[in-house]
PDB file of C-alpha atoms in Angstrom:
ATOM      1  CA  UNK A   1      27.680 -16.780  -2.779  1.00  0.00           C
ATOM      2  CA  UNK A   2      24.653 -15.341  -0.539  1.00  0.00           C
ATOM      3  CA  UNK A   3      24.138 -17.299   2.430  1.00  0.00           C
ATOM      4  CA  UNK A   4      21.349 -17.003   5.310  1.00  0.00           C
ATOM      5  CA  UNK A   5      21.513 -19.012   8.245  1.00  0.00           C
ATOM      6  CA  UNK A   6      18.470 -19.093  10.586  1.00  0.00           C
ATOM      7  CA  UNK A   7      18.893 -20.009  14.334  1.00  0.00           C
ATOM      8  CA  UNK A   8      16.890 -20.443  17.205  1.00  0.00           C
ATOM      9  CA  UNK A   9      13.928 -22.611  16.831  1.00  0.00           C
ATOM     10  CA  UNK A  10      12.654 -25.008  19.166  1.00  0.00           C
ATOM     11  CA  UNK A  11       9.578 -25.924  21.409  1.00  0.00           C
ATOM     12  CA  UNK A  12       8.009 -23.264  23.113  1.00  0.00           C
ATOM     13  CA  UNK A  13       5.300 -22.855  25.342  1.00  0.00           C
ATOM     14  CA  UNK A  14       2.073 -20.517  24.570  1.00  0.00           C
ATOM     15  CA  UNK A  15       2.637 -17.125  25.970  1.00  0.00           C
ATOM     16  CA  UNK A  16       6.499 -17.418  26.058  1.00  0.00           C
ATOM     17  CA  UNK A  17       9.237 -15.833  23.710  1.00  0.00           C
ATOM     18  CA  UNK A  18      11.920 -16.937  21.538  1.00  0.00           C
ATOM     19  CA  UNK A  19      14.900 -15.224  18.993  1.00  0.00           C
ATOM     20  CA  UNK A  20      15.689 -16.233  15.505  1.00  0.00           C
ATOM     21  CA  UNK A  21      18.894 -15.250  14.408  1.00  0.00           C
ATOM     22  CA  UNK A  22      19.586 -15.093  10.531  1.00  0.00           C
ATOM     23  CA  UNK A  23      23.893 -14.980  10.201  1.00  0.00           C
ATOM     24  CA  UNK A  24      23.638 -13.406   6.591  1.00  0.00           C
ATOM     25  CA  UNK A  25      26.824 -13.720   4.221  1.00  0.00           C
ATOM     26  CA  UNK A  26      27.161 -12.636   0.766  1.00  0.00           C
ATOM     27  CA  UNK A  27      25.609  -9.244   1.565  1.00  0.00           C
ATOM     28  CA  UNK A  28      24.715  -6.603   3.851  1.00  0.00           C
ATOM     29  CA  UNK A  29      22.060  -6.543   6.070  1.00  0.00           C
ATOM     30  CA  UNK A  30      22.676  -2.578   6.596  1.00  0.00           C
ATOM     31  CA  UNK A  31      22.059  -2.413   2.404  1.00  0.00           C
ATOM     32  CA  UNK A  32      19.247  -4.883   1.531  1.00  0.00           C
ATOM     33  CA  UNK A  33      15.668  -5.528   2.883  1.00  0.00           C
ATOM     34  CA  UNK A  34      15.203  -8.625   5.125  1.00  0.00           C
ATOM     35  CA  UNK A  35      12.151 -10.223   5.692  1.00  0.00           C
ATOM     36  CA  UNK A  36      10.892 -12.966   7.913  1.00  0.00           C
ATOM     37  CA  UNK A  37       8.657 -15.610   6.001  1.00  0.00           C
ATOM     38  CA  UNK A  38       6.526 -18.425   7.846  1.00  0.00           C
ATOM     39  CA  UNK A  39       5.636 -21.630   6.859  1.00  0.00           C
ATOM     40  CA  UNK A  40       2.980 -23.133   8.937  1.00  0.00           C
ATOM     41  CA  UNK A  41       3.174 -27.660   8.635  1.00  0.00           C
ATOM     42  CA  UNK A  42       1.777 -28.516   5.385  1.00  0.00           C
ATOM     43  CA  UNK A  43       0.144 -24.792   4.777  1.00  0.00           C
ATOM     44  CA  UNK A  44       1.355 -22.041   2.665  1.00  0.00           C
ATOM     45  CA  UNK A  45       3.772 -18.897   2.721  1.00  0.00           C
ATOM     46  CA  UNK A  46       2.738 -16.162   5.051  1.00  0.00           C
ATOM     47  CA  UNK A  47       4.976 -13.239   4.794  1.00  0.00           C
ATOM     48  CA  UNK A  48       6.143 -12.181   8.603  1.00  0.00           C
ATOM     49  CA  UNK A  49       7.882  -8.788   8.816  1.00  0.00           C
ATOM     50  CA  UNK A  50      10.677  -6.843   6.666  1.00  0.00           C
ATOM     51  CA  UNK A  51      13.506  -4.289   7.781  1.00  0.00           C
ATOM     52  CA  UNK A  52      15.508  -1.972   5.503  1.00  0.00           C
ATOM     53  CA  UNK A  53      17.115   0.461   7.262  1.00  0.00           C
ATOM     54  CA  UNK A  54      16.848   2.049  10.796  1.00  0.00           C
ATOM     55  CA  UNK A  55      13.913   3.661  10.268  1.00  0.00           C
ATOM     56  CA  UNK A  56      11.819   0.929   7.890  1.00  0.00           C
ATOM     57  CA  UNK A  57      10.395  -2.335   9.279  1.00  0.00           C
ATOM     58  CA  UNK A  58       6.901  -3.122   8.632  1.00  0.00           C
ATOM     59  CA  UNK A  59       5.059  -6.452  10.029  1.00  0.00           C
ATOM     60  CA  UNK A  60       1.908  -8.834   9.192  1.00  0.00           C
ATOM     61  CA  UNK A  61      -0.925  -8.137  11.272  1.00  0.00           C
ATOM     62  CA  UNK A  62      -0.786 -11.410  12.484  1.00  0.00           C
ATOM     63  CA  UNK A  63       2.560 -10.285  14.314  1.00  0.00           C
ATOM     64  CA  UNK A  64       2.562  -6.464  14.897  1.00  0.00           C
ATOM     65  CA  UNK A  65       2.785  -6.183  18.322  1.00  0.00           C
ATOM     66  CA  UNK A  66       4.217  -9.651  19.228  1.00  0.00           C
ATOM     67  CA  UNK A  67       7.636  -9.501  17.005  1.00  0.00           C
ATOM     68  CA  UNK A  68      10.141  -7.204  16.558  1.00  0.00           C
ATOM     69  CA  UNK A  69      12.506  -7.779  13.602  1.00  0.00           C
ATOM     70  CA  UNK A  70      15.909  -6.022  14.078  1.00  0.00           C
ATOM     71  CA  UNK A  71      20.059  -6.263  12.918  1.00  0.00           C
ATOM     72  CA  UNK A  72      23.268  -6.504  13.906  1.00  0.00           C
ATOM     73  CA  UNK A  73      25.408  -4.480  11.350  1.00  0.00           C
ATOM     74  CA  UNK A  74      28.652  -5.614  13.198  1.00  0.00           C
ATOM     75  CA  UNK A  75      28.007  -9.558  12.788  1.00  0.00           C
ATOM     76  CA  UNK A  76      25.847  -9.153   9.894  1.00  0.00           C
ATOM     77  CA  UNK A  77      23.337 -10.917  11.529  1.00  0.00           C
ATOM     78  CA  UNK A  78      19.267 -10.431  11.101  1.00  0.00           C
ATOM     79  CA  UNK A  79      16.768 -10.800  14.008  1.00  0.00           C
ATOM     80  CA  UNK A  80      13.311 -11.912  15.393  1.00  0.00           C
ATOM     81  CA  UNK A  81      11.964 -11.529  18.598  1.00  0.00           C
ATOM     82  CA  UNK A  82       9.125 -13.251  19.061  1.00  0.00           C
ATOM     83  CA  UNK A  83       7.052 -12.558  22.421  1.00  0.00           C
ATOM     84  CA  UNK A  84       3.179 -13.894  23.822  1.00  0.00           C
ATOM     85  CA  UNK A  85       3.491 -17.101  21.027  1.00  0.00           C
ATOM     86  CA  UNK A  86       0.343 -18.262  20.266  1.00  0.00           C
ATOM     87  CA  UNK A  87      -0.129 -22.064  18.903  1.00  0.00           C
ATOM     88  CA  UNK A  88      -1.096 -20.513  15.261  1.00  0.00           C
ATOM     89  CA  UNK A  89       3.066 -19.343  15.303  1.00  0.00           C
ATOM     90  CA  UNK A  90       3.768 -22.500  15.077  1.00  0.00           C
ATOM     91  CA  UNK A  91       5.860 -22.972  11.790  1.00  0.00           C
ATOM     92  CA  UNK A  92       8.904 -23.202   9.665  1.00  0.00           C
ATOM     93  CA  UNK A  93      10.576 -19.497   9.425  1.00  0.00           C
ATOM     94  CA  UNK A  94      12.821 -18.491   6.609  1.00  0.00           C
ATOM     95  CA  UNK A  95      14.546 -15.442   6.750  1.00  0.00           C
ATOM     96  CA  UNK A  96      14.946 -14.252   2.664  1.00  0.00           C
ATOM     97  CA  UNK A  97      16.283 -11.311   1.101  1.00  0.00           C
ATOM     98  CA  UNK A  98      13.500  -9.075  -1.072  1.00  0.00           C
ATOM     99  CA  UNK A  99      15.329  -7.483  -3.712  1.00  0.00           C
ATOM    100  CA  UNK A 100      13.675  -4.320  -4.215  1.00  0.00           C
ATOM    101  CA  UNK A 101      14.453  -3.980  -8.133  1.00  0.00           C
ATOM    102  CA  UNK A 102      12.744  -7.215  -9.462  1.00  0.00           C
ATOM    103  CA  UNK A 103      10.282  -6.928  -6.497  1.00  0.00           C
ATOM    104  CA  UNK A 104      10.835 -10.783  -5.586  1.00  0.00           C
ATOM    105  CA  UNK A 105      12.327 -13.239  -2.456  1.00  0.00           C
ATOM    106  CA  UNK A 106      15.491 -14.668  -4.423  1.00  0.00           C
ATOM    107  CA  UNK A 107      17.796 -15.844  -1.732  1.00  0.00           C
ATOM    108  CA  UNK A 108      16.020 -18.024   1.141  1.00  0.00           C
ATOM    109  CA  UNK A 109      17.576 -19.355   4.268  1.00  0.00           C
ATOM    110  CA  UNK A 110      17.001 -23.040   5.073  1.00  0.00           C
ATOM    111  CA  UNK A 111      14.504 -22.347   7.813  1.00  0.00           C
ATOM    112  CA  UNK A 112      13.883 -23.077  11.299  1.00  0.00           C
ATOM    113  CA  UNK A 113      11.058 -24.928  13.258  1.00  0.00           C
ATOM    114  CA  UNK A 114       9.280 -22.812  15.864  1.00  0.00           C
ATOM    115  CA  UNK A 115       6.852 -24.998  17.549  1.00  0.00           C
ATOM    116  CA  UNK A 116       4.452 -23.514  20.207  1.00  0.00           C
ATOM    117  CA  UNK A 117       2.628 -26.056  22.419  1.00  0.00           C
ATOM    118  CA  UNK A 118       2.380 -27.230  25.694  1.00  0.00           C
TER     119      UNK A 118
ATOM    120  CA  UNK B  12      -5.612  -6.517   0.437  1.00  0.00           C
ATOM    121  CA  UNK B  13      -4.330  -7.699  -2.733  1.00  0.00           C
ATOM    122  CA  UNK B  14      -5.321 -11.160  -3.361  1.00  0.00           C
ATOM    123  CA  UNK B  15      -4.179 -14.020  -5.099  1.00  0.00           C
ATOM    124  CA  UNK B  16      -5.558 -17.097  -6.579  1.00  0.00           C
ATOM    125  CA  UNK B  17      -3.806 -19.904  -7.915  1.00  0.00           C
ATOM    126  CA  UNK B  18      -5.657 -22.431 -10.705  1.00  0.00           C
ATOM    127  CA  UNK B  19      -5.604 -25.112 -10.290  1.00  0.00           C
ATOM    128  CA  UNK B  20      -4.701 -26.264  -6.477  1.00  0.00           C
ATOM    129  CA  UNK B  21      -3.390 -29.257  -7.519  1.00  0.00           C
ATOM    130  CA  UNK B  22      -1.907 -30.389 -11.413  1.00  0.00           C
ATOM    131  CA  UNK B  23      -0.969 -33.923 -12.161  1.00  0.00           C
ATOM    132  CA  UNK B  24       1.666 -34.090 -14.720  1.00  0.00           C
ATOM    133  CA  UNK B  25       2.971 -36.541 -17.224  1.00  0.00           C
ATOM    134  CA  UNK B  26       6.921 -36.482 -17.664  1.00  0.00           C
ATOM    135  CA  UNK B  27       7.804 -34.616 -20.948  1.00  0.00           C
ATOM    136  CA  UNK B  28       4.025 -32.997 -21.204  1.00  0.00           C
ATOM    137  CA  UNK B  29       4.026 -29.499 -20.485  1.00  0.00           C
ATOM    138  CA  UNK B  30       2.474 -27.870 -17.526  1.00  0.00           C
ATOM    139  CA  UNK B  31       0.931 -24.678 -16.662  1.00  0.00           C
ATOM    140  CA  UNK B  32      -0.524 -22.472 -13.699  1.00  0.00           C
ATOM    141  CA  UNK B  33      -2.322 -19.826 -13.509  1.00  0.00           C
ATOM    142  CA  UNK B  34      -2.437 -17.390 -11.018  1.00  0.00           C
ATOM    143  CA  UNK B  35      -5.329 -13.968 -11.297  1.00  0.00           C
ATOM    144  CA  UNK B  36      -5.058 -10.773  -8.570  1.00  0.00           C
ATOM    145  CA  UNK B  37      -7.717  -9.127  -7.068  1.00  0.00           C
ATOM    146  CA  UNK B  38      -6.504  -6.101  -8.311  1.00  0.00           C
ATOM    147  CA  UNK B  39      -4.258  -4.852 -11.040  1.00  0.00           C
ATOM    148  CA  UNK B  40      -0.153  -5.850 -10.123  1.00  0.00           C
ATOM    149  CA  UNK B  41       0.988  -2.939 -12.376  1.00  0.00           C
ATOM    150  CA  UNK B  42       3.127  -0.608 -10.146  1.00  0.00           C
ATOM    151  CA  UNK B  43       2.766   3.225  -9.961  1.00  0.00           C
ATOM    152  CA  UNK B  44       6.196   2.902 -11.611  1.00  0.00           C
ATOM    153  CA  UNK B  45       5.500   0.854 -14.469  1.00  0.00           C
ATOM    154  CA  UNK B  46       6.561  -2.019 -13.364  1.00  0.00           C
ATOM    155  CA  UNK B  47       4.575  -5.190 -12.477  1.00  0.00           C
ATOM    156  CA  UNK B  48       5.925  -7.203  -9.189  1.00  0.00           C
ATOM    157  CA  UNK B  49       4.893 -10.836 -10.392  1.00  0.00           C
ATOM    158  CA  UNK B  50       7.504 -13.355  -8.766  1.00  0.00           C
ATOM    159  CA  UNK B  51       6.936 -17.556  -9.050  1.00  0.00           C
ATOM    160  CA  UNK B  52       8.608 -19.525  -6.441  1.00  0.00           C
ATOM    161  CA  UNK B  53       8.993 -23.684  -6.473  1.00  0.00           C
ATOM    162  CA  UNK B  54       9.394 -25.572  -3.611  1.00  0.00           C
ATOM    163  CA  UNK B  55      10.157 -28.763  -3.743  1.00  0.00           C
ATOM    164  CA  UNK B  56       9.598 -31.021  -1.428  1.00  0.00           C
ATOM    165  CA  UNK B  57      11.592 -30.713   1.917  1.00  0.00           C
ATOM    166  CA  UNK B  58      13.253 -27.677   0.742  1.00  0.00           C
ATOM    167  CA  UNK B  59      13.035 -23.981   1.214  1.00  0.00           C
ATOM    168  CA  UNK B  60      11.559 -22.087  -1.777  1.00  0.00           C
ATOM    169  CA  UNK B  61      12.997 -21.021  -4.825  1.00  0.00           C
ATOM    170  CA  UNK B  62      12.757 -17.962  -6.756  1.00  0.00           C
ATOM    171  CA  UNK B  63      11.891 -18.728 -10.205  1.00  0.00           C
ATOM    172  CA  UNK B  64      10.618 -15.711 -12.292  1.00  0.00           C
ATOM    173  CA  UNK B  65      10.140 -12.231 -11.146  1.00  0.00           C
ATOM    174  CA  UNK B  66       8.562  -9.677 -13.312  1.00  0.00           C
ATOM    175  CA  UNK B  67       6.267 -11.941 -14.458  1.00  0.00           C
ATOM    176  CA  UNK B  68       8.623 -13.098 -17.085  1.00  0.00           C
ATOM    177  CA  UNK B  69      12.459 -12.821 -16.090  1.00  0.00           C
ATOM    178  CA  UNK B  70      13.456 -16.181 -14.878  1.00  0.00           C
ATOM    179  CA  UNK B  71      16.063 -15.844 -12.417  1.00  0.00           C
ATOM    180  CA  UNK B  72      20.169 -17.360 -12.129  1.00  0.00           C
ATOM    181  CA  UNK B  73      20.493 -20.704 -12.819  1.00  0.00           C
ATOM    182  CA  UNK B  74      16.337 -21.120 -13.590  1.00  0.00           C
ATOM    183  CA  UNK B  75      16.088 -23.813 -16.725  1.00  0.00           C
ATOM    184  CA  UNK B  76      14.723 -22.274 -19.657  1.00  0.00           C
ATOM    185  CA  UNK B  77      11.557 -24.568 -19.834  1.00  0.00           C
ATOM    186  CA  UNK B  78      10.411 -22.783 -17.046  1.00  0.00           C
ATOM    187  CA  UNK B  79       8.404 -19.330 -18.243  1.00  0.00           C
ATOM    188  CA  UNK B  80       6.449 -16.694 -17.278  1.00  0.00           C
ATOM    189  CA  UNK B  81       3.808 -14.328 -19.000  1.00  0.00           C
ATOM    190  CA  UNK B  82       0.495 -12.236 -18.412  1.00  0.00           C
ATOM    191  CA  UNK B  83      -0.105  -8.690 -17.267  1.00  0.00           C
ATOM    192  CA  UNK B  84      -2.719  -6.698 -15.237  1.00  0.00           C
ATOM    193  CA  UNK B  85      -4.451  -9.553 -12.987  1.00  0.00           C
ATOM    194  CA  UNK B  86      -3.922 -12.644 -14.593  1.00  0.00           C
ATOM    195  CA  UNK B  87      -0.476 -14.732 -14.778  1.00  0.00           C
ATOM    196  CA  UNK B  88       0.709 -18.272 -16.135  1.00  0.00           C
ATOM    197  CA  UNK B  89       3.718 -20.208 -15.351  1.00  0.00           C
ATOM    198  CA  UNK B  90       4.460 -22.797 -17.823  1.00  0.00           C
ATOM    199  CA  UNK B  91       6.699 -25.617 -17.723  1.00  0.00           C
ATOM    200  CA  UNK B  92       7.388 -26.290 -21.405  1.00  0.00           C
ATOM    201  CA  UNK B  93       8.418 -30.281 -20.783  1.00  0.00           C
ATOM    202  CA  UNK B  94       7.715 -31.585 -17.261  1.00  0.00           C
ATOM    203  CA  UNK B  95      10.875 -33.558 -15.666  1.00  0.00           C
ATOM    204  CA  UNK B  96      10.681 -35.537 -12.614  1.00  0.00           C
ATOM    205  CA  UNK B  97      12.905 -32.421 -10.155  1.00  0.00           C
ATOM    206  CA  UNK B  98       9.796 -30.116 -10.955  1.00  0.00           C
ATOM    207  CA  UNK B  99       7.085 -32.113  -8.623  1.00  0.00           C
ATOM    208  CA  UNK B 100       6.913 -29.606  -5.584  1.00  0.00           C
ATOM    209  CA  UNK B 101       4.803 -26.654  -5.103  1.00  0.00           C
ATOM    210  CA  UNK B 102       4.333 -23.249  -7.093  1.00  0.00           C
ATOM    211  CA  UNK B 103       3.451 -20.218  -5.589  1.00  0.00           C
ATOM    212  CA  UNK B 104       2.882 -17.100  -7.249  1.00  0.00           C
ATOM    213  CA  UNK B 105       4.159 -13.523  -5.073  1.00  0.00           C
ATOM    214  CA  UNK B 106       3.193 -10.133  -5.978  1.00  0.00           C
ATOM    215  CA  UNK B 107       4.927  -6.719  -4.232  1.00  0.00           C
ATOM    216  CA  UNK B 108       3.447  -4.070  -5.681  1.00  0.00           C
ATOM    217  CA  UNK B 109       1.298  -3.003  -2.949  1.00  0.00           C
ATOM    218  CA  UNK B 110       2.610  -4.428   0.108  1.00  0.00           C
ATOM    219  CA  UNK B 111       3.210  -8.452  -0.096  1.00  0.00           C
ATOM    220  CA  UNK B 112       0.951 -11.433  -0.497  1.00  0.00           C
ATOM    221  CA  UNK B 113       1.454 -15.074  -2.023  1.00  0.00           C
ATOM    222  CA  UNK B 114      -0.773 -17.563  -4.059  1.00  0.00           C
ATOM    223  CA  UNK B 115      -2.056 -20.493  -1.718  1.00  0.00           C
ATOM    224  CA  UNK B 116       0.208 -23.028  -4.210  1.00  0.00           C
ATOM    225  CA  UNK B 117      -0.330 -25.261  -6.383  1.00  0.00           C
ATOM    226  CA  UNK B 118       0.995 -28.845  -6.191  1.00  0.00           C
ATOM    227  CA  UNK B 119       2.619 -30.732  -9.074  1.00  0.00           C
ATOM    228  CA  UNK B 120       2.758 -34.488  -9.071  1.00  0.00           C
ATOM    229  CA  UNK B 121       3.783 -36.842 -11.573  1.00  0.00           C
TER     230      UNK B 121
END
């Protein structure tokens, strides 16, 4: 079974930083692409950033700058640091595996809540 | 930017009637390898999303067969053959051919 695990979500003030963690099970994180996904309340997907391998990541222009997505290959584990939040960050991230051969998001983490706000 | 639009934004259903959506590309989804990157997602409410089709047409593990998929080029359907109450939620359609970008959804109530 292919589990993903997102961490790290909470209330956070504008201009600070936070870390999602994704613990990943089922498959590698050194072998697959990872993506970040973001879910803003009662709005639509908006993909975030993807990693493949050391030398891959790409980001939403929304982001680039702000967020750096990384891994762990040793706990398997999938990252995002997220730095100057803005209010419009606020959301639900998933982190999802992209499987490159059918092009599509097929297994999704349950999500967590970022809020930014004073 | 690739764009996609979803028609219509929001679909009441009747149980057992079928159902369909339709989602059209700004440009053509047909990779330089052949292949077309069409995915449908469903995501029901409360829940993370759910891959449904990819490929336009290939519905994925565990997807019931009254769920399908066709089109090509810019314009896509998803059809739900005979509508049961577990499929109110929202659709989204994905493409990946050139970079990433999802439909703004589409909303199924009974």
């Amino acid at each position: 079974d292919v589990r993903l695990l997102e961490t790290g979500g909470g209330l956070i003030q504008p201009g600070g930083s936070l870390r999602l963690s994704c613990v990943v099970s089922g498959l590698s994180v050194s072998s697959n692409y990872l993506s970040w996904v973001r879910q803003a309340p009662g709005k639509g997907l908006e993909w975030v950033s993807v990693i493949f391998n050391d030398d891959f990541t790409n980001y939403a222009d929304s982001v680039r700058g702000r967020f750096t997505i990384s891994r762990d290959k040793s706990k398997n584990t999938l990252y995002l640091q997220m730095n100057s939040l803005r209010a419009e960050d606020t959301a639900v991230y998933y982190c999802v595996r992209f499987a490159a051969s059918s092009g599509s998001l097929d297994y999704w983490g349950q999500g967590t809540l970022v809020t930014v706000s004073s | 930017d690739i764009v996609m639009t979803q028609t219509p934004l929001s679909s009441p259903v009747t149980l057992g009637q079928p159902a369909s959506i339709s989602c059209r590309s700004s440009q053509s989804l047909v990779h330089s390898d052949g292949n077309t990157y069409l995915s449908w997602l469903q995501q029901r409410p409360g829940q993370p999303p759910r891959l449904l089709i990819y490929k336009i047409s290939n519905r994925f593990s565990g997807v019931p067969d009254r769920f399908s998929g066709s089109g090509a080029g810019t314009d896509f359907t998803l059809r739900i053959s005979r509508v049961e109450a577990e499929d109110v939620g929202v659709y989204y359609c994905m493409q990946a051919t050139q970079s990433w970008a999802f439909g703004q959804g589409t909303k199924v109530e009974i």
